[in-house]
Amino acid sequence: MRIAWLGKKSPFCGNVSYGLAVTEALKERGHGISFIHFNTPSLQANSESHNDQEPEVALPYLVKSQMYTIPSPRASRELRESLERFQPDLVHASLTLSPLDFRLPELCQQLGVPLVATFHPPFDAGLRNITAGGQQLTYQLYASSLAKFDRVVVFSELQAELLIRLGVAKSTLAVIPNGVDPNIWRPGVSQLSERFRGKRVFLYMGRLATEKNVEALLRAWKLVQLPGCVLVVVGDGPLRQALQANYSNDDVIWWGYEADQAVRLALLQVAEVFMLPSLVEGLSLALLEAMASGTACVATDAGADGEVLEGGAGIVISTQGVTTQLRTLLPVLREQPILSRELGRRARERVLERYTLKGNIDALEQLYTDLISPIPLAA
């Protein structure tokens, strides 16, 4: 099967919604993958790969941010020419909040190619904050266009329910959660154990941006002052400088962005508790990696994260009053290490039940097969 993936791309992931692990897994199953993406200007000079097994095209753009992309005027033509040249059996687009997203259904219909979209903007169905309200506008903007895709992949039942309320047909939606490889993300003795010299580690790993609500966690940490514990903040983003200036203490370690997967695993293995205080989310891959690593998890009920942890696989808190909730919860977690270990055990069990990479690939592969070789209707 020849699949063309459209979306953003970075040096560390094949596609904004799935990443290198999914790319490699599909290739191992014999599928050919082509990438058409918005890349960095420094790489656009060599925009098309010469690897026949994995052709690649970088589309030109005017503006690209974490949230949206504005293509250049010639991007639409280059997209069509690339698809005509690659002749994929199916196109799978990771929607990039770009005007090209709305052009895709008509283009693929003209080329006679089935079109799948992954729609994954973060959300909070409760609309409990300004950030959530802004994301809701994105869902409203896309709802009518999503009906024109052959299938739309979402990460959770909650996200599907939100789109159905906005008018997207249930039959169009396919709930396929993110998945991680539990053979990679697993409990074990951390290579970083000596570095923390017996300190108990609480961990945040992700972007330092408004929607992640890291300041609420830092405020709570500053107020409770847990003896013998450190908070390790792994990540970078627009708020890092301000947060670091206001919340730098001996018990807060500003790790920065960490690209090395082995080091990220070691951080999760050494941590007692992983915390995600987001105001909006999709389905956090970092959360799934922490769960698979046997780390106790605390997350807000934003996006699908509450759904992932429900029923005892972790501790779910509200997006409202995060600092107040954590002021109560953090001392309990420090005083009850047995609780943390049990939560870590349950978290890994949940991943093995519902959120493995193999399950994700199986579901994607079945979706592709159904669209390319539909079962004929009985006479």
XYZ file of C-alpha atoms in Angstrom:
379
model
C 0.000 0.000 0.000
C 1.368 3.436 -0.915
C 0.419 6.127 1.590
C 1.053 9.849 1.263
C 1.177 11.655 4.593
C 0.591 15.385 4.654
C 1.355 17.671 7.560
C 4.084 19.383 9.504
C 7.370 17.603 9.997
C 10.279 18.072 12.363
C 13.686 16.395 12.595
C 12.393 14.213 15.418
C 9.074 12.982 14.042
C 7.815 11.804 10.711
C 4.459 13.436 11.097
C 2.941 15.837 13.570
C 0.279 13.409 14.756
C 2.052 10.072 14.671
C 5.803 10.318 14.547
C 8.732 8.156 13.662
C 7.525 5.065 15.532
C 4.358 4.808 13.422
C 6.274 5.517 10.229
C 8.732 2.708 10.938
C 5.976 0.304 12.015
C 4.022 0.814 8.790
C 7.172 0.420 6.701
C 7.967 -2.829 8.523
C 4.536 -4.096 7.448
C 5.422 -3.443 3.826
C 3.724 -0.080 3.222
C 5.382 2.689 1.239
C 5.311 6.134 2.863
C 5.621 9.472 1.073
C 5.835 12.724 3.033
C 4.478 16.062 1.862
C 5.007 18.604 4.600
C 5.806 22.148 5.598
C 9.444 22.179 6.580
C 11.960 24.737 7.766
C 13.272 27.246 5.190
C 16.837 25.947 5.575
C 15.738 22.565 4.223
C 13.530 23.788 1.415
C 16.408 24.150 -1.033
C 16.589 20.357 -1.172
C 12.854 19.967 -0.937
C 12.436 16.605 -2.659
C 14.158 13.508 -1.388
C 15.881 11.239 -3.876
C 15.009 8.140 -1.868
C 12.614 6.226 -4.098
C 11.421 4.139 -1.160
C 10.379 7.186 0.862
C 9.913 10.226 -1.396
C 9.563 13.523 0.364
C 8.474 17.029 -0.618
C 8.606 20.199 1.462
C 5.894 22.686 0.496
C 6.743 26.388 0.563
C 5.097 28.545 3.219
C 4.913 32.153 4.318
C 4.367 31.648 8.065
C 4.580 28.550 10.253
C 3.969 28.366 13.977
C 3.157 25.704 16.533
C -0.551 26.318 15.912
C -0.998 27.112 12.209
C 0.674 27.360 8.796
C 0.134 29.871 6.004
C 1.323 28.346 2.701
C 2.827 30.316 -0.136
C 0.685 30.903 -3.259
C 2.408 28.093 -5.177
C 1.984 25.469 -2.426
C -1.371 24.229 -3.723
C 0.025 23.589 -7.208
C 3.085 21.812 -5.795
C 0.837 19.674 -3.621
C -1.202 18.531 -6.616
C 1.886 17.852 -8.721
C 3.435 15.830 -5.890
C 0.350 13.652 -5.472
C 0.162 13.074 -9.226
C 3.813 12.049 -9.223
C 3.630 9.772 -6.157
C 0.296 8.156 -7.171
C -0.540 7.009 -3.632
C -3.272 4.495 -2.858
C -4.415 6.739 -0.027
C -3.700 10.191 1.390
C -3.560 10.669 5.153
C -3.433 14.313 6.208
C -2.502 15.514 9.652
C -4.462 18.749 9.544
C -2.097 21.639 10.149
C -4.560 24.515 10.595
C -3.706 25.662 7.100
C -5.859 26.869 4.174
C -4.652 23.788 2.263
C -6.644 21.614 4.672
C -9.865 22.890 3.084
C -8.536 22.293 -0.448
C -7.655 18.641 0.116
C -11.087 16.948 -0.237
C -11.731 18.430 -3.679
C -8.180 17.712 -4.824
C -8.239 14.048 -3.728
C -11.692 13.589 -5.238
C -10.369 14.855 -8.576
C -7.433 12.441 -8.353
C -9.656 9.556 -7.243
C -7.681 8.931 -4.046
C -9.290 8.142 -0.657
C -8.583 10.843 1.930
C -8.136 10.378 5.673
C -7.639 13.256 8.098
C -6.265 13.160 11.598
C -7.861 16.017 13.530
C -6.096 16.566 16.822
C -6.246 20.176 18.073
C -6.266 20.263 21.873
C -9.629 20.919 23.475
C -11.609 21.071 26.688
C -15.223 20.157 26.066
C -16.254 22.019 29.217
C -15.127 25.427 27.859
C -13.862 26.326 31.319
C -11.232 28.887 30.315
C -10.317 31.367 27.589
C -7.842 28.951 25.998
C -10.534 26.300 25.689
C -12.907 28.823 24.115
C -10.314 29.670 21.477
C -9.797 26.019 20.624
C -13.552 25.503 20.351
C -13.573 28.044 17.527
C -11.096 25.834 15.648
C -13.455 22.867 15.964
C -16.387 24.960 14.751
C -14.350 26.237 11.798
C -13.381 22.735 10.663
C -16.615 20.850 11.376
C -18.307 21.418 8.014
C -15.116 20.646 6.066
C -14.467 17.396 7.939
C -17.659 15.951 6.472
C -15.954 15.988 3.047
C -13.166 13.603 4.126
C -13.613 9.849 3.694
C -12.645 9.299 7.323
C -11.542 11.527 10.181
C -9.324 9.996 12.852
C -9.767 11.359 16.368
C -8.050 10.254 19.544
C -10.933 9.769 21.981
C -14.658 9.204 22.353
C -14.925 12.607 24.028
C -13.428 14.321 20.979
C -15.761 12.361 18.700
C -18.773 13.445 20.766
C -17.689 17.077 20.482
C -17.471 16.848 16.671
C -20.806 15.030 16.423
C -22.423 17.889 18.381
C -20.931 20.252 15.795
C -22.531 18.309 12.934
C -19.889 15.788 11.821
C -21.511 12.437 10.971
C -20.635 9.637 13.378
C -19.932 7.341 10.404
C -17.149 9.691 9.267
C -15.264 9.458 12.558
C -12.795 6.745 13.551
C -11.588 6.765 17.154
C -7.973 5.579 17.069
C -6.002 6.661 20.142
C -2.298 7.352 20.148
C -0.174 4.385 21.121
C 3.300 3.789 22.533
C 5.640 0.821 22.415
C 5.616 -0.721 25.914
C 8.845 -2.565 25.108
C 10.589 0.809 24.815
C 8.640 2.774 27.429
C 8.860 0.435 30.400
C 9.670 0.439 34.122
C 13.293 -0.130 35.074
C 16.314 1.144 36.945
C 17.016 4.649 35.705
C 20.450 5.638 34.467
C 19.828 9.006 36.180
C 19.286 7.654 39.685
C 22.690 8.822 40.940
C 22.189 12.294 39.525
C 19.372 13.113 41.936
C 21.255 11.781 44.998
C 18.312 10.158 46.679
C 15.903 13.025 46.036
C 12.378 12.001 45.114
C 11.488 13.284 41.656
C 8.241 14.891 40.514
C 8.251 15.528 36.760
C 6.689 17.780 34.141
C 7.586 17.070 30.507
C 6.155 19.168 27.670
C 5.990 22.620 26.132
C 6.235 25.675 28.340
C 3.265 27.499 26.863
C 0.062 29.053 28.162
C -2.191 26.096 27.345
C 0.032 23.747 29.382
C -0.667 25.743 32.567
C 2.759 24.954 34.048
C 2.674 28.069 36.229
C -0.201 26.580 38.245
C 2.016 23.594 39.034
C 4.983 25.823 39.908
C 2.837 27.961 42.229
C 1.622 24.869 44.058
C 5.149 23.486 44.312
C 6.422 26.760 45.781
C 3.636 26.800 48.357
C 3.944 23.208 49.622
C 7.770 22.985 49.827
C 8.172 19.216 49.967
C 11.339 18.153 51.879
C 13.583 15.728 50.031
C 11.785 16.243 46.702
C 12.620 18.020 43.461
C 10.435 19.156 40.598
C 12.109 18.534 37.233
C 10.737 20.651 34.389
C 11.621 19.159 30.996
C 10.784 21.207 27.916
C 11.038 24.580 26.276
C 8.664 27.173 24.908
C 7.675 30.831 24.918
C 7.114 31.005 28.693
C 10.350 29.385 29.806
C 12.289 32.586 30.505
C 9.504 34.178 32.550
C 8.712 31.014 34.495
C 12.345 30.322 35.253
C 12.837 33.886 36.467
C 9.889 33.673 38.854
C 10.184 30.092 40.108
C 13.879 29.253 40.333
C 14.693 27.478 43.594
C 17.017 24.683 44.657
C 14.128 22.232 44.497
C 13.179 23.099 40.892
C 15.436 21.754 38.128
C 15.051 23.393 34.711
C 16.131 20.591 32.401
C 15.288 22.222 29.070
C 14.286 20.475 25.869
C 15.410 16.841 25.715
C 15.640 15.230 22.267
C 17.251 11.960 23.375
C 14.606 9.268 23.799
C 16.812 7.235 26.152
C 17.210 10.210 28.476
C 13.475 10.915 28.428
C 12.861 7.290 29.377
C 15.408 7.543 32.203
C 13.652 10.674 33.505
C 10.311 8.891 33.535
C 11.827 5.846 35.242
C 13.412 7.914 38.001
C 10.279 10.002 38.592
C 7.700 9.013 41.190
C 4.996 11.238 39.731
C 4.406 12.723 36.279
C 2.170 15.809 36.231
C 0.274 17.408 33.371
C -1.732 20.515 34.422
C -2.963 21.485 30.926
C -5.945 23.731 30.223
C -6.531 22.021 26.860
C -5.144 18.786 25.417
C -5.582 16.287 22.628
C -4.244 12.977 23.867
C -0.829 13.570 25.381
C 1.854 11.239 24.041
C 4.080 12.225 26.966
C 1.342 11.058 29.332
C 1.134 7.671 27.600
C 4.922 7.316 27.699
C 4.903 8.086 31.433
C 2.124 5.561 32.052
C 3.909 2.843 30.080
C 7.061 3.563 32.100
C 5.197 2.775 35.310
C 5.158 6.356 36.595
C 2.214 7.548 38.666
C 0.344 10.193 36.681
C -1.647 13.265 37.639
C -3.399 15.118 34.811
C -6.292 17.471 34.283
C -9.451 16.299 32.587
C -8.662 18.442 29.535
C -9.004 16.741 26.163
C -8.745 12.963 26.344
C -6.302 12.795 29.259
C -9.017 12.337 31.858
C -10.519 9.566 29.751
C -7.136 7.833 29.634
C -6.695 7.886 33.428
C -10.286 7.295 34.493
C -11.138 4.295 36.650
C -8.002 4.346 38.785
C -5.187 4.448 36.201
C -4.110 7.824 37.600
C -5.346 10.904 39.402
C -7.584 13.245 37.417
C -8.059 16.856 38.516
C -10.152 19.682 37.089
C -8.714 22.362 34.834
C -10.213 24.858 37.282
C -8.277 25.611 40.451
C -5.253 23.498 39.540
C -2.969 25.179 42.083
C -5.429 24.619 44.927
C -5.911 20.972 44.032
C -2.177 20.328 43.759
C -1.493 22.028 47.121
C -3.612 19.307 48.688
C -2.454 16.446 46.478
C 1.333 16.902 46.409
C 1.891 16.306 50.166
C -0.286 13.188 49.986
C 1.798 11.781 47.148
C 4.986 12.525 49.054
C 3.719 10.853 52.234
C 2.246 7.813 50.438
C 4.922 6.304 48.152
C 2.979 3.030 48.166
C 0.093 4.908 46.507
C 2.432 6.236 43.827
C 3.787 2.768 43.083
C 0.277 1.326 42.800
C -0.798 4.153 40.481
C 2.264 3.488 38.321
C 1.396 -0.204 38.102
C -2.184 0.574 37.097
C -1.032 3.166 34.568
C 1.107 0.626 32.728
C -1.729 -1.900 32.767
C -4.011 0.694 31.150
C -1.512 1.304 28.348
C -1.169 -2.425 27.717
C -4.963 -2.718 27.529
C -5.763 0.271 25.304
C -2.836 2.395 24.150
C -0.133 0.278 22.530
C 1.584 1.194 19.286
C 0.585 -2.180 17.842
C -3.081 -1.474 18.538
C -2.741 1.925 16.891
C -1.094 0.463 13.782
C -3.598 -2.404 13.539
C -6.494 0.070 13.606
C -4.883 2.398 11.051
C -4.062 -0.465 8.739
C -7.643 -1.769 8.908
C -8.977 1.727 8.205
C -6.746 2.063 5.144
C -7.750 -1.371 3.868
C -11.464 -0.641 4.277
C -11.136 2.556 2.210
C -8.961 1.105 -0.539
C -10.783 -2.218 -0.874
C -14.316 -1.636 0.386
C -16.567 -4.656 0.866
C -19.058 -4.714 -2.061
C -22.723 -4.336 -1.216
C -24.797 -7.481 -1.512
C -26.951 -7.675 -4.643
